[in-house]
Amino acid sequence: MSIDTPSMTVDRGIALHKMIRFFTLTLGGEAWLNFMGNEFGHPEWIDFPRLDNGWSYKHARRQWSLVDNENLKYRFMGAFDRAMLDFVKNYPVMQTLPAWLLHADEEHKTIVYERGNLIFVFNWGAHSIPDYEIPVKQTGDYQIVLTTDDSVFGGFGNIDKSVRFPSEKKGDIITMKVYNVSRVATVYQKL
């Protein structure tokens, strides 16, 4: 988990970890339960208090300091966790109606849904797709409000958050084209 040790396996794991947490948070209903930051408290030793060890907590410690270590990638997960919780404070999607499925693409492992007037795009697949067309409910320009690909979250920064995404009406269908980046969740808001 060192930031100086490149590992596509670790990067993929962190990317999927962020996506899973965000997916369950934004689709889960009116509340969200987190398992007390276990991903930041990696067990140093697993031996919980029991009769045979004299009910000792000595080897049941969690290394809560991992997220604070600037040399480890745990800090990226911690930064995303904070941003994700700030996101639901600023955009109270959990208090809105349930999500509305806009698009499910098995071939490209992409799911798009709308909740609280925000568009959520999750690409679970291994391939990025430029100019990926997704349906939206409203015409207008859209902007990115959060992406798991942000470099402060350990992403690769492949998405330019300053870009505006215009929608296009084709008959009764409204669409917009986005850069659908592999193993990335992105949230769009109509301007």
CSV table of C-alpha atoms in Angstrom, one decimal:
chain,number,residue,atom,x,y,z
A,1,MET,CA,0.0,0.0,0.0
A,2,SER,CA,3.0,2.3,-0.3
A,3,ILE,CA,2.5,5.2,-2.7
A,4,ASP,CA,6.0,4.6,-4.0
A,5,THR,CA,5.2,1.0,-4.9
A,6,PRO,CA,3.2,0.9,-8.2
A,7,SER,CA,0.6,-1.9,-8.2
A,8,MET,CA,-2.3,-2.2,-10.7
A,9,THR,CA,-3.9,-4.8,-8.4
A,10,VAL,CA,-3.9,-2.4,-5.4
A,11,ASP,CA,-5.1,0.6,-7.6
A,12,ARG,CA,-7.9,-1.6,-9.0
A,13,GLY,CA,-8.9,-2.7,-5.5
A,14,ILE,CA,-9.0,0.9,-4.2
A,15,ALA,CA,-11.0,2.0,-7.3
A,16,LEU,CA,-13.6,-0.7,-6.8
A,17,HIS,CA,-13.6,-0.1,-3.0
A,18,LYS,CA,-14.5,3.5,-3.6
A,19,MET,CA,-17.2,2.6,-6.1
A,20,ILE,CA,-18.8,0.0,-3.9
A,21,ARG,CA,-19.0,2.4,-1.0
A,22,PHE,CA,-20.4,5.2,-3.1
A,23,PHE,CA,-22.9,2.8,-4.9
A,24,THR,CA,-24.3,1.5,-1.7
A,25,LEU,CA,-24.5,5.0,-0.1
A,26,THR,CA,-26.3,6.6,-3.0
A,27,LEU,CA,-28.7,3.7,-3.7
A,28,GLY,CA,-29.2,2.3,-0.2
A,29,GLY,CA,-32.2,4.3,0.9
A,30,GLU,CA,-32.5,6.8,3.7
A,31,ALA,CA,-29.5,5.6,5.7
A,32,TRP,CA,-26.1,4.1,5.4
A,33,LEU,CA,-24.2,1.8,7.7
A,34,ASN,CA,-20.4,1.8,7.7
A,35,PHE,CA,-18.4,-0.9,9.4
A,36,MET,CA,-16.4,1.6,11.5
A,37,GLY,CA,-13.6,2.2,9.0
A,38,ASN,CA,-12.2,-1.3,9.0
A,39,GLU,CA,-10.4,-0.5,5.8
A,40,PHE,CA,-8.4,2.1,7.7
A,41,GLY,CA,-7.9,0.0,10.8
A,42,HIS,CA,-6.1,-3.0,9.4
A,43,PRO,CA,-5.6,-5.6,12.1
A,44,GLU,CA,-2.0,-5.8,13.3
A,45,TRP,CA,-2.9,-9.2,14.9
A,46,ILE,CA,-6.1,-11.1,15.2
A,47,ASP,CA,-6.7,-12.5,18.6
A,48,PHE,CA,-9.8,-11.1,20.3
A,49,PRO,CA,-10.2,-11.3,24.0
A,50,ARG,CA,-11.1,-14.8,25.1
A,51,LEU,CA,-10.5,-17.1,28.1
A,52,ASP,CA,-7.3,-18.6,26.7
A,53,ASN,CA,-5.5,-15.3,26.4
A,54,GLY,CA,-6.8,-14.0,29.7
A,55,TRP,CA,-9.4,-11.7,28.1
A,56,SER,CA,-6.6,-9.6,26.7
A,57,TYR,CA,-7.0,-6.9,24.1
A,58,LYS,CA,-3.2,-6.9,23.5
A,59,HIS,CA,-3.5,-8.6,20.1
A,60,ALA,CA,-6.9,-7.2,19.0
A,61,ARG,CA,-5.6,-3.8,18.0
A,62,ARG,CA,-6.4,-1.9,14.8
A,63,GLN,CA,-3.8,0.3,13.2
A,64,TRP,CA,-6.0,3.4,13.0
A,65,SER,CA,-2.9,5.4,12.0
A,66,LEU,CA,-2.7,3.9,8.5
A,67,VAL,CA,-5.0,6.5,7.0
A,68,ASP,CA,-2.9,9.3,8.4
A,69,ASN,CA,0.4,8.0,7.0
A,70,GLU,CA,1.2,10.2,3.9
A,71,ASN,CA,3.3,7.4,2.5
A,72,LEU,CA,0.4,4.9,2.3
A,73,LYS,CA,-2.5,4.6,-0.1
A,74,TYR,CA,-4.9,4.3,2.7
A,75,ARG,CA,-5.0,8.1,2.8
A,76,PHE,CA,-6.7,8.1,-0.6
A,77,MET,CA,-9.5,6.0,0.7
A,78,GLY,CA,-9.8,8.2,3.8
A,79,ALA,CA,-10.0,11.3,1.6
A,80,PHE,CA,-12.7,9.8,-0.6
A,81,ASP,CA,-14.6,8.7,2.5
A,82,ARG,CA,-14.6,12.3,3.8
A,83,ALA,CA,-15.6,13.7,0.3
A,84,MET,CA,-18.3,11.1,0.0
A,85,LEU,CA,-19.9,12.0,3.3
A,86,ASP,CA,-19.5,15.7,2.5
A,87,PHE,CA,-21.3,15.0,-0.8
A,88,VAL,CA,-24.4,13.5,0.8
A,89,LYS,CA,-24.5,16.5,3.2
A,90,ASN,CA,-24.3,19.0,0.3
A,91,TYR,CA,-26.5,16.9,-2.0
A,92,PRO,CA,-29.0,15.2,0.3
A,93,VAL,CA,-29.7,12.3,-2.1
A,94,MET,CA,-30.6,10.0,0.8
A,95,GLN,CA,-33.7,12.2,1.5
A,96,THR,CA,-34.9,12.1,-2.1
A,97,LEU,CA,-37.1,9.5,-3.9
A,98,PRO,CA,-35.4,6.2,-4.8
A,99,ALA,CA,-33.0,6.2,-7.7
A,100,TRP,CA,-34.4,6.0,-11.3
A,101,LEU,CA,-32.5,3.6,-13.6
A,102,LEU,CA,-31.6,5.4,-16.8
A,103,HIS,CA,-29.3,2.9,-18.4
A,104,ALA,CA,-27.8,-0.5,-17.8
A,105,ASP,CA,-25.1,-1.7,-20.2
A,106,GLU,CA,-24.0,-5.3,-19.5
A,107,GLU,CA,-21.5,-5.3,-22.4
A,108,HIS,CA,-19.6,-2.2,-21.0
A,109,LYS,CA,-20.4,-3.0,-17.3
A,110,THR,CA,-22.0,0.5,-16.9
A,111,ILE,CA,-25.0,1.5,-14.9
A,112,VAL,CA,-26.5,5.0,-15.0
A,113,TYR,CA,-29.1,6.3,-12.6
A,114,GLU,CA,-30.7,9.5,-11.5
A,115,ARG,CA,-31.4,10.4,-7.9
A,116,GLY,CA,-32.1,13.8,-6.4
A,117,ASN,CA,-31.6,15.5,-9.9
A,118,LEU,CA,-28.1,14.1,-10.1
A,119,ILE,CA,-26.8,11.7,-12.7
A,120,PHE,CA,-24.6,8.8,-11.5
A,121,VAL,CA,-22.4,6.9,-13.9
A,122,PHE,CA,-20.6,3.8,-12.7
A,123,ASN,CA,-18.3,2.0,-15.1
A,124,TRP,CA,-17.4,-1.3,-13.4
A,125,GLY,CA,-15.6,-2.6,-16.5
A,126,ALA,CA,-11.9,-2.7,-17.6
A,127,HIS,CA,-12.3,-0.4,-20.6
A,128,SER,CA,-12.7,3.4,-20.8
A,129,ILE,CA,-15.1,4.7,-23.5
A,130,PRO,CA,-14.9,8.2,-24.9
A,131,ASP,CA,-18.1,9.9,-26.1
A,132,TYR,CA,-20.3,7.3,-24.2
A,133,GLU,CA,-23.9,8.3,-24.8
A,134,ILE,CA,-26.2,8.2,-21.7
A,135,PRO,CA,-29.8,9.2,-21.4
A,136,VAL,CA,-30.8,12.1,-19.1
A,137,LYS,CA,-34.2,13.5,-18.1
A,138,GLN,CA,-33.6,17.2,-18.7
A,139,THR,CA,-32.0,19.2,-21.5
A,140,GLY,CA,-29.2,21.6,-20.6
A,141,ASP,CA,-25.5,21.5,-19.8
A,142,TYR,CA,-24.2,19.3,-17.0
A,143,GLN,CA,-21.1,19.5,-14.9
A,144,ILE,CA,-19.2,17.0,-12.8
A,145,VAL,CA,-19.7,17.4,-9.0
A,146,LEU,CA,-17.7,14.3,-7.9
A,147,THR,CA,-15.6,11.6,-9.5
A,148,THR,CA,-13.7,8.7,-7.9
A,149,ASP,CA,-11.0,9.3,-10.5
A,150,ASP,CA,-9.8,12.5,-8.8
A,151,SER,CA,-6.1,12.2,-8.0
A,152,VAL,CA,-6.7,13.3,-4.3
A,153,PHE,CA,-8.6,10.0,-4.0
A,154,GLY,CA,-5.8,8.0,-5.6
A,155,GLY,CA,-7.4,8.1,-9.0
A,156,PHE,CA,-5.5,8.8,-12.2
A,157,GLY,CA,-7.1,12.2,-12.9
A,158,ASN,CA,-8.4,11.1,-16.4
A,159,ILE,CA,-11.6,13.3,-16.0
A,160,ASP,CA,-11.4,17.0,-16.5
A,161,LYS,CA,-13.9,18.4,-14.0
A,162,SER,CA,-14.0,21.8,-15.7
A,163,VAL,CA,-15.6,20.3,-18.9
A,164,ARG,CA,-19.3,21.0,-19.4
A,165,PHE,CA,-21.4,18.3,-21.0
A,166,PRO,CA,-24.3,19.5,-23.2
A,167,SER,CA,-27.4,17.4,-23.7
A,168,GLU,CA,-29.0,16.7,-27.0
A,169,LYS,CA,-32.6,16.0,-27.8
A,170,LYS,CA,-33.3,13.3,-30.4
A,171,GLY,CA,-37.0,13.0,-30.8
A,172,ASP,CA,-38.4,12.1,-27.4
A,173,ILE,CA,-35.0,11.1,-26.0
A,174,ILE,CA,-32.4,13.4,-24.3
A,175,THR,CA,-28.8,12.2,-24.2
A,176,MET,CA,-25.4,13.5,-23.4
A,177,LYS,CA,-21.9,12.2,-24.1
A,178,VAL,CA,-19.4,11.6,-21.3
A,179,TYR,CA,-16.0,10.1,-21.0
A,180,ASN,CA,-16.9,6.7,-19.3
A,181,VAL,CA,-13.7,5.9,-17.5
A,182,SER,CA,-12.9,2.4,-16.4
A,183,ARG,CA,-13.6,1.6,-12.8
A,184,VAL,CA,-14.8,5.1,-12.0
A,185,ALA,CA,-18.0,6.6,-10.6
A,186,THR,CA,-18.9,10.1,-11.7
A,187,VAL,CA,-21.7,12.3,-10.7
A,188,TYR,CA,-23.2,15.0,-13.0
A,189,GLN,CA,-25.5,17.9,-12.1
A,190,LYS,CA,-27.5,20.0,-14.5
A,191,LEU,CA,-26.3,23.7,-14.5
